JSON list of C-alpha atoms in Angstrom, two decimals:
[
{"chain": "A", "resi": 20, "resn": "MET", "atom": "CA", "xyz": [101.74, 106.66, 117.84]},
{"chain": "A", "resi": 21, "resn": "ASP", "atom": "CA", "xyz": [103.67, 109.74, 118.93]},
{"chain": "A", "resi": 22, "resn": "GLN", "atom": "CA", "xyz": [102.02, 111.86, 116.21]},
{"chain": "A", "resi": 23, "resn": "ILE", "atom": "CA", "xyz": [98.47, 111.15, 117.36]},
{"chain": "A", "resi": 24, "resn": "LYS", "atom": "CA", "xyz": [99.44, 111.67, 120.99]},
{"chain": "A", "resi": 25, "resn": "ALA", "atom": "CA", "xyz": [100.98, 115.07, 120.15]},
{"chain": "A", "resi": 26, "resn": "TYR", "atom": "CA", "xyz": [97.84, 116.02, 118.21]},
{"chain": "A", "resi": 27, "resn": "ILE", "atom": "CA", "xyz": [95.52, 115.02, 121.06]},
{"chain": "A", "resi": 28, "resn": "GLU", "atom": "CA", "xyz": [97.69, 116.78, 123.63]},
{"chain": "A", "resi": 29, "resn": "GLN", "atom": "CA", "xyz": [97.12, 120.02, 121.71]},
{"chain": "A", "resi": 30, "resn": "ILE", "atom": "CA", "xyz": [93.44, 119.57, 122.61]},
{"chain": "A", "resi": 31, "resn": "ALA", "atom": "CA", "xyz": [93.61, 118.10, 126.12]},
{"chain": "A", "resi": 32, "resn": "THR", "atom": "CA", "xyz": [95.91, 116.57, 128.70]},
{"chain": "A", "resi": 33, "resn": "LEU", "atom": "CA", "xyz": [95.81, 112.78, 128.76]},
{"chain": "A", "resi": 34, "resn": "SER", "atom": "CA", "xyz": [96.49, 110.65, 131.79]},
{"chain": "A", "resi": 35, "resn": "ASP", "atom": "CA", "xyz": [98.85, 107.72, 131.18]},
{"chain": "A", "resi": 36, "resn": "ALA", "atom": "CA", "xyz": [95.98, 105.29, 131.86]},
{"chain": "A", "resi": 37, "resn": "ASP", "atom": "CA", "xyz": [93.65, 107.01, 129.35]},
{"chain": "A", "resi": 38, "resn": "TRP", "atom": "CA", "xyz": [96.41, 107.12, 126.73]},
{"chain": "A", "resi": 39, "resn": "GLU", "atom": "CA", "xyz": [97.26, 103.44, 127.19]},
{"chain": "A", "resi": 40, "resn": "TYR", "atom": "CA", "xyz": [93.61, 102.47, 126.94]},
{"chain": "A", "resi": 41, "resn": "PHE", "atom": "CA", "xyz": [93.04, 104.59, 123.82]},
{"chain": "A", "resi": 42, "resn": "MET", "atom": "CA", "xyz": [96.26, 103.36, 122.21]},
{"chain": "A", "resi": 43, "resn": "SER", "atom": "CA", "xyz": [95.23, 99.73, 122.80]},
{"chain": "A", "resi": 44, "resn": "LYS", "atom": "CA", "xyz": [92.18, 100.34, 120.56]},
{"chain": "A", "resi": 45, "resn": "LEU", "atom": "CA", "xyz": [94.15, 101.75, 117.60]},
{"chain": "A", "resi": 46, "resn": "GLU", "atom": "CA", "xyz": [94.97, 99.66, 114.54]},
{"chain": "A", "resi": 47, "resn": "ARG", "atom": "CA", "xyz": [97.73, 100.75, 112.11]},
{"chain": "A", "resi": 48, "resn": "ARG", "atom": "CA", "xyz": [96.79, 100.26, 108.46]},
{"chain": "A", "resi": 49, "resn": "VAL", "atom": "CA", "xyz": [98.87, 100.93, 105.35]},
{"chain": "A", "resi": 50, "resn": "ILE", "atom": "CA", "xyz": [96.79, 101.76, 102.29]},
{"chain": "A", "resi": 51, "resn": "PRO", "atom": "CA", "xyz": [98.45, 101.47, 98.87]},
{"chain": "A", "resi": 52, "resn": "LYS", "atom": "CA", "xyz": [98.51, 104.46, 96.54]},
{"chain": "A", "resi": 53, "resn": "LYS", "atom": "CA", "xyz": [95.26, 105.03, 94.55]},
{"chain": "A", "resi": 54, "resn": "THR", "atom": "CA", "xyz": [93.30, 102.56, 96.72]},
{"chain": "A", "resi": 55, "resn": "ILE", "atom": "CA", "xyz": [89.70, 103.38, 97.52]},
{"chain": "A", "resi": 56, "resn": "PHE", "atom": "CA", "xyz": [89.36, 102.25, 101.13]},
{"chain": "A", "resi": 57, "resn": "LEU", "atom": "CA", "xyz": [85.76, 103.29, 101.68]},
{"chain": "A", "resi": 58, "resn": "LYS", "atom": "CA", "xyz": [83.32, 102.83, 98.82]},
{"chain": "A", "resi": 59, "resn": "ARG", "atom": "CA", "xyz": [80.01, 104.61, 98.34]},
{"chain": "A", "resi": 60, "resn": "ASN", "atom": "CA", "xyz": [77.17, 102.77, 100.12]},
{"chain": "A", "resi": 61, "resn": "ASP", "atom": "CA", "xyz": [79.57, 101.15, 102.60]},
{"chain": "A", "resi": 62, "resn": "ILE", "atom": "CA", "xyz": [79.14, 102.07, 106.24]},
{"chain": "A", "resi": 63, "resn": "GLU", "atom": "CA", "xyz": [82.13, 103.88, 107.72]},
{"chain": "A", "resi": 64, "resn": "LYS", "atom": "CA", "xyz": [83.37, 101.74, 110.60]},
{"chain": "A", "resi": 65, "resn": "HIS", "atom": "CA", "xyz": [86.46, 103.78, 111.52]},
{"chain": "A", "resi": 66, "resn": "ILE", "atom": "CA", "xyz": [87.75, 107.20, 112.30]},
{"chain": "A", "resi": 67, "resn": "SER", "atom": "CA", "xyz": [91.43, 107.38, 111.43]},
{"chain": "A", "resi": 68, "resn": "PHE", "atom": "CA", "xyz": [94.44, 109.59, 112.03]},
{"chain": "A", "resi": 69, "resn": "ILE", "atom": "CA", "xyz": [96.81, 110.01, 109.09]},
{"chain": "A", "resi": 70, "resn": "GLU", "atom": "CA", "xyz": [100.42, 109.29, 110.05]},
{"chain": "A", "resi": 71, "resn": "SER", "atom": "CA", "xyz": [101.60, 109.79, 106.47]},
{"chain": "A", "resi": 72, "resn": "GLY", "atom": "CA", "xyz": [100.01, 110.25, 103.07]},
{"chain": "A", "resi": 73, "resn": "VAL", "atom": "CA", "xyz": [97.14, 112.07, 101.39]},
{"chain": "A", "resi": 74, "resn": "VAL", "atom": "CA", "xyz": [93.47, 111.07, 101.22]},
{"chain": "A", "resi": 75, "resn": "ARG", "atom": "CA", "xyz": [90.84, 112.37, 98.82]},
{"chain": "A", "resi": 76, "resn": "LEU", "atom": "CA", "xyz": [87.11, 112.53, 99.61]},
{"chain": "A", "resi": 77, "resn": "PHE", "atom": "CA", "xyz": [84.96, 112.37, 96.49]},
{"chain": "A", "resi": 78, "resn": "ILE", "atom": "CA", "xyz": [81.58, 111.56, 95.00]},
{"chain": "A", "resi": 79, "resn": "PRO", "atom": "CA", "xyz": [82.04, 108.96, 92.25]},
{"chain": "A", "resi": 80, "resn": "LYS", "atom": "CA", "xyz": [80.23, 109.22, 88.93]},
{"chain": "A", "resi": 81, "resn": "ASP", "atom": "CA", "xyz": [79.76, 106.77, 86.06]},
{"chain": "A", "resi": 82, "resn": "ASN", "atom": "CA", "xyz": [82.13, 108.97, 84.05]},
{"chain": "A", "resi": 83, "resn": "PRO", "atom": "CA", "xyz": [85.33, 109.39, 86.12]},
{"chain": "A", "resi": 84, "resn": "GLU", "atom": "CA", "xyz": [85.80, 112.84, 84.56]},
{"chain": "A", "resi": 85, "resn": "LYS", "atom": "CA", "xyz": [82.63, 113.97, 86.35]},
{"chain": "A", "resi": 86, "resn": "GLU", "atom": "CA", "xyz": [83.71, 112.86, 89.85]},
{"chain": "A", "resi": 87, "resn": "ILE", "atom": "CA", "xyz": [83.35, 115.57, 92.48]},
{"chain": "A", "resi": 88, "resn": "THR", "atom": "CA", "xyz": [86.32, 115.99, 94.80]},
{"chain": "A", "resi": 89, "resn": "PHE", "atom": "CA", "xyz": [85.26, 117.86, 97.91]},
{"chain": "A", "resi": 90, "resn": "GLY", "atom": "CA", "xyz": [88.06, 117.30, 100.37]},
{"chain": "A", "resi": 91, "resn": "PHE", "atom": "CA", "xyz": [91.64, 116.30, 101.08]},
{"chain": "A", "resi": 92, "resn": "SER", "atom": "CA", "xyz": [93.24, 115.18, 104.32]},
{"chain": "A", "resi": 93, "resn": "PHE", "atom": "CA", "xyz": [96.94, 115.06, 105.10]},
{"chain": "A", "resi": 94, "resn": "LYS", "atom": "CA", "xyz": [99.46, 113.90, 107.67]},
{"chain": "A", "resi": 95, "resn": "ASP", "atom": "CA", "xyz": [98.42, 114.72, 111.25]},
{"chain": "A", "resi": 96, "resn": "GLN", "atom": "CA", "xyz": [94.72, 115.05, 110.39]},
{"chain": "A", "resi": 97, "resn": "PHE", "atom": "CA", "xyz": [91.74, 112.83, 111.07]},
{"chain": "A", "resi": 98, "resn": "ILE", "atom": "CA", "xyz": [89.91, 111.20, 108.17]},
{"chain": "A", "resi": 99, "resn": "SER", "atom": "CA", "xyz": [86.54, 109.50, 108.02]},
{"chain": "A", "resi": 100, "resn": "ALA", "atom": "CA", "xyz": [83.27, 109.55, 106.15]},
{"chain": "A", "resi": 101, "resn": "TYR", "atom": "CA", "xyz": [82.23, 111.18, 109.37]},
{"chain": "A", "resi": 102, "resn": "ASP", "atom": "CA", "xyz": [78.52, 111.48, 108.69]},
{"chain": "A", "resi": 103, "resn": "SER", "atom": "CA", "xyz": [78.36, 107.75, 107.91]},
{"chain": "A", "resi": 104, "resn": "PHE", "atom": "CA", "xyz": [80.51, 107.01, 110.96]},
{"chain": "A", "resi": 105, "resn": "LEU", "atom": "CA", "xyz": [78.22, 108.95, 113.29]},
{"chain": "A", "resi": 106, "resn": "THR", "atom": "CA", "xyz": [74.95, 107.56, 111.92]},
{"chain": "A", "resi": 107, "resn": "GLN", "atom": "CA", "xyz": [76.26, 104.11, 110.95]},
{"chain": "A", "resi": 108, "resn": "GLN", "atom": "CA", "xyz": [74.39, 104.57, 107.66]},
{"chain": "A", "resi": 109, "resn": "PRO", "atom": "CA", "xyz": [75.83, 104.04, 104.13]},
{"chain": "A", "resi": 110, "resn": "SER", "atom": "CA", "xyz": [78.26, 106.66, 102.86]},
{"chain": "A", "resi": 111, "resn": "ALA", "atom": "CA", "xyz": [77.33, 108.85, 99.90]},
{"chain": "A", "resi": 112, "resn": "TYR", "atom": "CA", "xyz": [81.00, 109.27, 98.95]},
{"chain": "A", "resi": 113, "resn": "GLU", "atom": "CA", "xyz": [84.35, 107.49, 98.84]},
{"chain": "A", "resi": 114, "resn": "LEU", "atom": "CA", "xyz": [87.78, 107.79, 100.44]},
{"chain": "A", "resi": 115, "resn": "GLN", "atom": "CA", "xyz": [90.88, 107.23, 98.32]},
{"chain": "A", "resi": 116, "resn": "ALA", "atom": "CA", "xyz": [94.55, 107.18, 99.26]},
{"chain": "A", "resi": 117, "resn": "LEU", "atom": "CA", "xyz": [96.30, 109.36, 96.66]},
{"chain": "A", "resi": 118, "resn": "THR", "atom": "CA", "xyz": [99.71, 108.30, 97.97]},
{"chain": "A", "resi": 119, "resn": "GLU", "atom": "CA", "xyz": [100.68, 105.33, 100.07]},
{"chain": "A", "resi": 120, "resn": "THR", "atom": "CA", "xyz": [98.97, 106.26, 103.31]},
{"chain": "A", "resi": 121, "resn": "THR", "atom": "CA", "xyz": [99.49, 105.03, 106.85]},
{"chain": "A", "resi": 122, "resn": "ILE", "atom": "CA", "xyz": [96.61, 105.54, 109.25]},
{"chain": "A", "resi": 123, "resn": "LEU", "atom": "CA", "xyz": [95.80, 104.72, 112.84]},
{"chain": "A", "resi": 124, "resn": "SER", "atom": "CA", "xyz": [92.16, 103.64, 113.03]},
{"chain": "A", "resi": 125, "resn": "ILE", "atom": "CA", "xyz": [89.68, 103.10, 115.80]},
{"chain": "A", "resi": 126, "resn": "ASN", "atom": "CA", "xyz": [86.40, 101.37, 115.06]},
{"chain": "A", "resi": 127, "resn": "TYR", "atom": "CA", "xyz": [83.01, 102.73, 116.06]},
{"chain": "A", "resi": 128, "resn": "ASN", "atom": "CA", "xyz": [82.39, 100.36, 118.96]},
{"chain": "A", "resi": 129, "resn": "ASP", "atom": "CA", "xyz": [85.87, 100.81, 120.41]},
{"chain": "A", "resi": 130, "resn": "LEU", "atom": "CA", "xyz": [85.52, 104.60, 120.22]},
{"chain": "A", "resi": 131, "resn": "GLN", "atom": "CA", "xyz": [82.20, 104.42, 122.10]},
{"chain": "A", "resi": 132, "resn": "ASP", "atom": "CA", "xyz": [84.01, 102.31, 124.69]},
{"chain": "A", "resi": 133, "resn": "VAL", "atom": "CA", "xyz": [86.79, 104.93, 124.97]},
{"chain": "A", "resi": 134, "resn": "TYR", "atom": "CA", "xyz": [84.12, 107.62, 125.46]},
{"chain": "A", "resi": 135, "resn": "ASN", "atom": "CA", "xyz": [82.51, 105.61, 128.25]},
{"chain": "A", "resi": 136, "resn": "THR", "atom": "CA", "xyz": [85.69, 104.36, 129.93]},
{"chain": "A", "resi": 137, "resn": "THR", "atom": "CA", "xyz": [88.16, 107.25, 129.93]},
{"chain": "A", "resi": 138, "resn": "GLN", "atom": "CA", "xyz": [87.94, 110.62, 131.61]},
{"chain": "A", "resi": 139, "resn": "ILE", "atom": "CA", "xyz": [89.01, 112.52, 128.51]},
{"chain": "A", "resi": 140, "resn": "GLY", "atom": "CA", "xyz": [87.35, 110.54, 125.70]},
{"chain": "A", "resi": 141, "resn": "ASN", "atom": "CA", "xyz": [84.21, 112.64, 125.32]},
{"chain": "A", "resi": 142, "resn": "LEU", "atom": "CA", "xyz": [86.18, 115.89, 125.29]},
{"chain": "A", "resi": 143, "resn": "ILE", "atom": "CA", "xyz": [88.53, 114.62, 122.59]},
{"chain": "A", "resi": 144, "resn": "GLY", "atom": "CA", "xyz": [85.58, 113.37, 120.54]},
{"chain": "A", "resi": 145, "resn": "ARG", "atom": "CA", "xyz": [83.72, 116.65, 120.82]},
{"chain": "A", "resi": 146, "resn": "LEU", "atom": "CA", "xyz": [86.72, 118.83, 120.02]},
{"chain": "A", "resi": 147, "resn": "THR", "atom": "CA", "xyz": [87.70, 116.65, 117.04]},
{"chain": "A", "resi": 148, "resn": "ALA", "atom": "CA", "xyz": [84.11, 116.82, 115.72]},
{"chain": "A", "resi": 149, "resn": "GLU", "atom": "CA", "xyz": [84.15, 120.59, 116.14]},
{"chain": "A", "resi": 150, "resn": "ARG", "atom": "CA", "xyz": [87.37, 120.87, 114.14]},
{"chain": "A", "resi": 151, "resn": "LEU", "atom": "CA", "xyz": [85.92, 118.70, 111.34]},
{"chain": "A", "resi": 152, "resn": "PHE", "atom": "CA", "xyz": [82.78, 120.85, 111.30]},
{"chain": "A", "resi": 153, "resn": "LEU", "atom": "CA", "xyz": [84.77, 124.08, 111.04]},
{"chain": "A", "resi": 154, "resn": "ILE", "atom": "CA", "xyz": [86.76, 122.75, 108.07]},
{"chain": "A", "resi": 155, "resn": "LYS", "atom": "CA", "xyz": [83.53, 121.75, 106.31]},
{"chain": "A", "resi": 156, "resn": "SER", "atom": "CA", "xyz": [81.83, 125.07, 107.09]},
{"chain": "A", "resi": 157, "resn": "LYS", "atom": "CA", "xyz": [84.80, 127.08, 105.81]},
{"chain": "A", "resi": 158, "resn": "ARG", "atom": "CA", "xyz": [84.82, 125.12, 102.54]},
{"chain": "A", "resi": 159, "resn": "GLU", "atom": "CA", "xyz": [81.09, 125.69, 102.01]},
{"chain": "A", "resi": 160, "resn": "GLN", "atom": "CA", "xyz": [81.46, 129.41, 102.66]},
{"chain": "A", "resi": 161, "resn": "ASN", "atom": "CA", "xyz": [84.35, 129.63, 100.20]},
{"chain": "A", "resi": 162, "resn": "LEU", "atom": "CA", "xyz": [82.28, 127.91, 97.51]},
{"chain": "A", "resi": 163, "resn": "LEU", "atom": "CA", "xyz": [79.40, 130.31, 98.07]},
{"chain": "A", "resi": 164, "resn": "ASN", "atom": "CA", "xyz": [81.35, 133.56, 98.49]},
{"chain": "A", "resi": 165, "resn": "LEU", "atom": "CA", "xyz": [84.51, 133.33, 96.37]},
{"chain": "A", "resi": 166, "resn": "THR", "atom": "CA", "xyz": [85.12, 133.13, 92.65]},
{"chain": "A", "resi": 167, "resn": "ALA", "atom": "CA", "xyz": [86.95, 130.10, 91.27]},
{"chain": "A", "resi": 168, "resn": "GLU", "atom": "CA", "xyz": [90.11, 132.18, 90.92]},
{"chain": "A", "resi": 169, "resn": "GLU", "atom": "CA", "xyz": [89.83, 133.41, 94.52]},
{"chain": "A", "resi": 170, "resn": "ARG", "atom": "CA", "xyz": [89.30, 129.83, 95.72]},
{"chain": "A", "resi": 171, "resn": "TYR", "atom": "CA", "xyz": [92.43, 128.72, 93.83]},
{"chain": "A", "resi": 172, "resn": "ILE", "atom": "CA", "xyz": [94.53, 131.57, 95.25]},
{"chain": "A", "resi": 173, "resn": "LYS", "atom": "CA", "xyz": [93.25, 130.86, 98.76]},
{"chain": "A", "resi": 174, "resn": "LEU", "atom": "CA", "xyz": [94.03, 127.16, 98.37]},
{"chain": "A", "resi": 175, "resn": "PHE", "atom": "CA", "xyz": [97.49, 128.01, 97.08]},
{"chain": "A", "resi": 176, "resn": "LYS", "atom": "CA", "xyz": [98.20, 130.31, 100.04]},
{"chain": "A", "resi": 177, "resn": "GLU", "atom": "CA", "xyz": [96.66, 128.16, 102.80]},
{"chain": "A", "resi": 178, "resn": "ARG", "atom": "CA", "xyz": [97.59, 124.68, 101.59]},
{"chain": "A", "resi": 179, "resn": "PRO", "atom": "CA", "xyz": [100.44, 124.88, 99.07]},
{"chain": "A", "resi": 180, "resn": "LYS", "atom": "CA", "xyz": [101.21, 121.20, 99.52]},
{"chain": "A", "resi": 181, "resn": "VAL", "atom": "CA", "xyz": [97.85, 120.40, 97.90]},
{"chain": "A", "resi": 182, "resn": "LEU", "atom": "CA", "xyz": [99.15, 121.74, 94.62]},
{"chain": "A", "resi": 183, "resn": "LYS", "atom": "CA", "xyz": [102.42, 119.81, 94.92]},
{"chain": "A", "resi": 184, "resn": "VAL", "atom": "CA", "xyz": [101.04, 116.33, 95.60]},
{"chain": "A", "resi": 185, "resn": "ILE", "atom": "CA", "xyz": [97.52, 116.25, 94.16]},
{"chain": "A", "resi": 186, "resn": "PRO", "atom": "CA", "xyz": [96.76, 115.89, 90.45]},
{"chain": "A", "resi": 187, "resn": "LEU", "atom": "CA", "xyz": [95.31, 119.08, 88.96]},
{"chain": "A", "resi": 188, "resn": "LYS", "atom": "CA", "xyz": [92.14, 117.27, 87.82]},
{"chain": "A", "resi": 189, "resn": "TYR", "atom": "CA", "xyz": [91.29, 116.74, 91.52]},
{"chain": "A", "resi": 190, "resn": "VAL", "atom": "CA", "xyz": [92.24, 120.32, 92.41]},
{"chain": "A", "resi": 191, "resn": "SER", "atom": "CA", "xyz": [89.97, 121.65, 89.66]},
{"chain": "A", "resi": 192, "resn": "SER", "atom": "CA", "xyz": [87.08, 119.53, 90.92]},
{"chain": "A", "resi": 193, "resn": "TYR", "atom": "CA", "xyz": [87.76, 120.67, 94.48]},
{"chain": "A", "resi": 194, "resn": "ILE", "atom": "CA", "xyz": [87.51, 124.36, 93.56]},
{"chain": "A", "resi": 195, "resn": "GLY", "atom": "CA", "xyz": [84.50, 123.67, 91.34]},
{"chain": "A", "resi": 196, "resn": "VAL", "atom": "CA", "xyz": [85.83, 124.21, 87.82]},
{"chain": "A", "resi": 197, "resn": "THR", "atom": "CA", "xyz": [86.81, 122.11, 84.83]},
{"chain": "A", "resi": 198, "resn": "PRO", "atom": "CA", "xyz": [90.49, 121.25, 84.32]},
{"chain": "A", "resi": 199, "resn": "GLN", "atom": "CA", "xyz": [90.49, 123.61, 81.32]},
{"chain": "A", "resi": 200, "resn": "ALA", "atom": "CA", "xyz": [89.16, 126.50, 83.43]},
{"chain": "A", "resi": 201, "resn": "LEU", "atom": "CA", "xyz": [91.82, 125.80, 86.07]},
{"chain": "A", "resi": 202, "resn": "SER", "atom": "CA", "xyz": [94.48, 125.89, 83.37]},
{"chain": "A", "resi": 203, "resn": "ARG", "atom": "CA", "xyz": [93.23, 129.34, 82.28]},
{"chain": "A", "resi": 204, "resn": "ILE", "atom": "CA", "xyz": [93.23, 130.56, 85.90]},
{"chain": "A", "resi": 205, "resn": "ARG", "atom": "CA", "xyz": [96.80, 129.33, 86.40]},
{"chain": "A", "resi": 206, "resn": "LYS", "atom": "CA", "xyz": [97.95, 131.06, 83.17]},
{"chain": "A", "resi": 207, "resn": "ARG", "atom": "CA", "xyz": [96.39, 134.37, 84.27]},
{"chain": "A", "resi": 208, "resn": "LEU", "atom": "CA", "xyz": [98.21, 134.20, 87.62]},
{"chain": "A", "resi": 209, "resn": "VAL", "atom": "CA", "xyz": [101.69, 133.53, 86.21]}
]
């Protein structure tokens, strides 16, 4: 619980009462490695904070080789099929724990209650949503403005742990190339 408190305190100052109330709504879940914990067409019921582990966001396909990985989340980050969470409509993608992952989750109704009950809830919600939006916007801009090689180099510089813990087939999908093309990029850069 200390990790999520430290993260939130980077955004805003919490009163002891608000923290206790928020903490009472959190549920710790341990997700085994390679487990899909939100399937396509399920409604996202939680927003979660990753205490440890790595989560992949992807669009499944009939042929697993054609899956589209479009995001990763790590320790000390929030994870959710956020569009599904906000609208309470079915998700168009899936969430998978790539490693054993421990998360602290709050369900939709409890989060609404935190927003309505605490002094700081709405601010935390808004600032967290803004951070998620900025990450998504940056990714879209990179896909539109950078070459595959530039996207790989940027990923390597900004998030080197991605390349250490995530299989290259997911990295290649994330930067928008085939595994073979990623292999050629990596050979050129050595």
